[in-house]
Coordinates of C-alpha atoms in Angstrom, one line a residue:
Chain A
X1 CA 151.6 214.3 129.9
X2 CA 154.4 216.7 129.1
X3 CA 157.4 215.9 126.8
X4 CA 160.0 217.8 125.0
X5 CA 162.3 216.3 122.4
X6 CA 165.6 217.8 121.3
X7 CA 168.7 216.3 119.8
X8 CA 171.3 215.1 122.3
X9 CA 174.4 216.3 120.6
X10 CA 175.3 218.7 117.8
X11 CA 178.7 219.6 116.4
X12 CA 179.4 222.6 114.3
X13 CA 182.4 224.6 113.0
X14 CA 183.4 228.0 114.4
X15 CA 181.8 230.8 112.4
X16 CA 179.0 228.6 111.1
X17 CA 175.3 228.5 111.9
X18 CA 173.6 225.8 113.9
X19 CA 170.0 225.1 114.6
X20 CA 168.7 223.2 117.6
X21 CA 165.2 221.9 117.3
X22 CA 162.7 221.3 120.0
X23 CA 159.3 219.6 119.7
X24 CA 157.0 219.6 122.7
X25 CA 153.8 218.0 123.9
X26 CA 152.1 219.8 126.7
X27 CA 148.7 220.5 128.2
X28 CA 148.4 224.2 128.4
X29 CA 151.1 226.4 126.9
X30 CA 152.4 229.9 127.7
X31 CA 155.6 229.8 125.7
X32 CA 158.9 228.2 124.8
X33 CA 162.1 229.3 126.4
X34 CA 165.8 228.5 125.8
X35 CA 168.6 228.2 128.3
X36 CA 172.3 227.8 128.0
X37 CA 174.4 225.9 130.5
X38 CA 178.2 225.6 130.5
X39 CA 179.9 222.7 132.2
X40 CA 179.8 223.2 135.9
X41 CA 177.6 226.2 135.7
X42 CA 174.0 227.2 136.2
X43 CA 171.5 227.5 133.3
X44 CA 171.1 231.0 132.0
X45 CA 168.1 232.4 130.1
X46 CA 168.5 233.0 126.3
X47 CA 165.1 233.7 124.8
X48 CA 161.4 233.3 125.1
X49 CA 158.7 232.9 122.5
X50 CA 155.0 233.1 123.3
X51 CA 153.8 233.9 119.8
X52 CA 154.6 232.3 116.4
X53 CA 157.6 233.7 114.6
X54 CA 161.2 234.6 115.1
X55 CA 162.8 236.5 118.0
X56 CA 166.3 237.8 117.5
X57 CA 168.8 238.7 120.2
X58 CA 172.2 239.4 118.8
X59 CA 173.7 236.2 117.3
X60 CA 170.9 234.1 118.8
X61 CA 167.4 233.7 117.3
X62 CA 164.5 231.6 118.5
X63 CA 161.5 230.5 116.5
X64 CA 158.1 229.1 117.5
X65 CA 155.3 227.5 115.6
X66 CA 152.4 226.8 118.1
X67 CA 150.4 224.9 115.5
X68 CA 153.3 222.5 115.0
X69 CA 154.3 222.4 118.7
X70 CA 157.8 223.1 117.4
X71 CA 160.6 225.6 118.0
X72 CA 164.2 226.1 117.3
X73 CA 167.2 228.0 118.5
X74 CA 169.5 229.4 115.9
X75 CA 173.1 230.3 116.7
X76 CA 174.9 232.3 114.1
X77 CA 178.6 233.2 113.8
X78 CA 179.5 230.4 116.2
X79 CA 182.2 231.0 118.7
X80 CA 184.2 228.5 120.8
X81 CA 182.5 229.9 123.9
X82 CA 179.1 228.8 122.5
X83 CA 180.1 225.2 123.3
X84 CA 177.6 224.3 126.0
X85 CA 174.3 222.5 126.6
X86 CA 171.1 224.1 125.4
X87 CA 167.7 223.4 126.9
X88 CA 164.3 224.2 125.6
X89 CA 161.6 224.6 128.3
X90 CA 157.9 225.1 128.3
X91 CA 155.7 226.9 130.8
X92 CA 152.1 226.0 131.0
X93 CA 148.8 226.9 132.6
X94 CA 149.7 224.5 135.5
X95 CA 152.4 227.0 136.5
X96 CA 155.1 224.3 136.1
X97 CA 158.1 224.4 134.0
X98 CA 159.2 221.5 131.9
X99 CA 162.7 221.2 130.4
X100 CA 164.0 219.1 127.6
X101 CA 166.9 216.7 128.2
X102 CA 169.3 219.2 126.6
X103 CA 171.5 219.4 123.5
X104 CA 175.2 219.4 123.9
X105 CA 176.8 221.7 121.3
X106 CA 180.4 221.3 120.5
X107 CA 182.0 224.0 118.4
X108 CA 185.2 222.9 116.6
X109 CA 187.9 225.2 115.0
Chain B
X1 CA 173.6 242.6 142.4
X2 CA 170.5 240.6 141.5
X3 CA 171.1 237.0 142.3
X4 CA 169.9 233.7 143.6
X5 CA 172.1 232.2 146.3
X6 CA 172.2 228.6 147.5
X7 CA 174.0 226.9 150.4
X8 CA 175.8 224.7 150.7
X9 CA 177.4 224.4 147.3
X10 CA 178.6 220.9 148.0
X11 CA 177.4 218.4 150.5
X12 CA 178.2 214.7 151.2
X13 CA 176.0 213.1 153.7
X14 CA 174.8 209.7 154.8
X15 CA 171.4 207.9 154.3
X16 CA 168.8 209.1 156.7
X17 CA 170.4 212.2 158.0
X18 CA 168.1 215.2 157.6
X19 CA 169.4 218.1 155.6
X20 CA 168.3 221.5 154.3
X21 CA 169.5 223.4 151.3
X22 CA 168.8 227.1 151.5
X23 CA 167.8 229.3 148.6
X24 CA 167.4 233.1 148.7
X25 CA 166.7 235.7 146.0
X26 CA 166.9 239.4 146.2
X27 CA 164.8 240.3 143.1
X28 CA 161.4 240.3 144.8
X29 CA 160.3 237.5 142.6
X30 CA 156.9 235.8 143.1
X31 CA 157.8 232.5 141.7
X32 CA 160.5 230.2 143.1
X33 CA 161.4 226.6 142.2
X34 CA 163.7 223.7 142.9
X35 CA 165.1 221.4 140.2
X36 CA 167.3 218.4 140.2
X37 CA 169.6 217.7 137.3
X38 CA 170.8 214.2 136.4
X39 CA 172.8 213.1 133.4
X40 CA 170.6 212.4 130.4
X41 CA 167.4 213.6 132.2
X42 CA 167.7 217.3 132.0
X43 CA 166.2 219.5 134.7
X44 CA 163.2 218.1 136.5
X45 CA 161.1 220.3 138.7
X46 CA 160.8 219.1 142.3
X47 CA 158.6 221.8 143.9
X48 CA 157.6 225.3 143.1
X49 CA 156.0 228.2 144.8
X50 CA 153.8 231.0 143.4
X51 CA 154.0 233.2 146.5
X52 CA 154.4 233.1 150.3
X53 CA 152.7 230.1 151.8
X54 CA 151.8 228.7 148.4
X55 CA 153.7 225.6 147.3
X56 CA 153.0 222.9 144.8
X57 CA 154.5 219.6 143.7
X58 CA 156.5 219.4 140.5
X59 CA 157.3 216.3 138.6
X60 CA 159.6 214.6 141.2
X61 CA 158.5 215.6 144.7
X62 CA 158.9 212.3 146.5
X63 CA 161.4 212.5 149.4
X64 CA 161.4 216.3 149.4
X65 CA 159.7 219.1 151.4
X66 CA 159.7 222.8 150.9
X67 CA 158.4 225.9 152.7
X68 CA 157.9 229.5 151.7
X69 CA 157.5 231.6 154.8
X70 CA 159.2 234.6 153.4
X71 CA 159.1 235.8 149.8
X72 CA 162.9 235.7 149.4
X73 CA 163.6 232.3 150.8
X74 CA 162.6 228.8 149.6
X75 CA 164.5 226.1 151.4
X76 CA 164.6 222.5 150.2
X77 CA 164.4 219.8 152.9
X78 CA 165.3 216.2 152.7
X79 CA 164.0 214.5 155.8
X80 CA 165.6 211.1 155.2
X81 CA 168.0 211.3 152.2
X82 CA 168.6 208.2 150.2
X83 CA 171.3 207.5 147.6
X84 CA 168.9 208.0 144.7
X85 CA 168.7 211.7 145.7
X86 CA 172.4 212.1 144.8
X87 CA 172.1 214.9 142.2
X88 CA 172.8 218.4 141.3
X89 CA 170.2 220.8 142.6
X90 CA 169.2 224.2 141.4
X91 CA 167.0 226.8 142.9
X92 CA 165.5 229.3 140.5
X93 CA 163.2 232.4 140.7
X94 CA 161.2 234.5 138.2
X95 CA 158.6 237.2 138.3
X96 CA 155.9 234.9 137.0
X97 CA 155.4 231.7 135.0
X98 CA 153.6 233.2 132.0
X99 CA 154.2 236.1 129.6
X100 CA 157.5 237.9 129.1
X101 CA 158.4 237.7 132.8
X102 CA 159.0 234.0 133.1
X103 CA 162.8 234.3 132.7
X104 CA 164.1 232.1 135.4
X105 CA 167.3 233.1 137.3
X106 CA 169.2 230.1 138.6
X107 CA 171.3 229.8 141.7
X108 CA 174.8 228.3 141.3
X109 CA 173.7 224.8 142.2
X110 CA 174.2 222.4 145.1
X111 CA 176.0 219.1 144.4
X112 CA 174.6 216.5 146.9
X113 CA 176.0 213.1 147.4
X114 CA 174.1 210.7 149.7
X115 CA 176.2 207.6 150.8

């Protein structure tokens, strides 16, 4: 079957760096994506990793290790507006998408 | 503006009364999908469609139907809604499922309550 594990909650201080981990188990694998969702809003795409390594997009970076079935999202220079839920998701050869249960990030002053 | 639209945004209905939630995208995307989001369970895929007239079950298809008669539209049908289908529903679309084009664009969501 498919499963994705990520921490349920993380708290970090404004200006700091936070890492949200995701481990996955899936049959067939195209890549690992990350989405952000603010309360009451729709998920929005942040990043996608198909190959091992680090992808950087501004303050956000995402890492993938295919051999370890593991990835993480790194948020730098945290801002209050980064308080949101973050979901990892995998797409596989079955054309389905599977999402983790989400990590609620709270940024405190 | 590139977007995915859903209607209605909010719906309260009663058990057994058929309903349809519409979804439309203007990005010429091949792939469309429906998800339900419940507290603590994340997003779970209900149905997806690779192209017109091609639909497949996701993880939680029971009690739902879909159709893809046009590329831009992907309605979700609940023939006989039950209270356990009370949830927040999202429609999404993307160019594909693999490679760099699998970024999914989500609609604003439909909050459904079945009494």
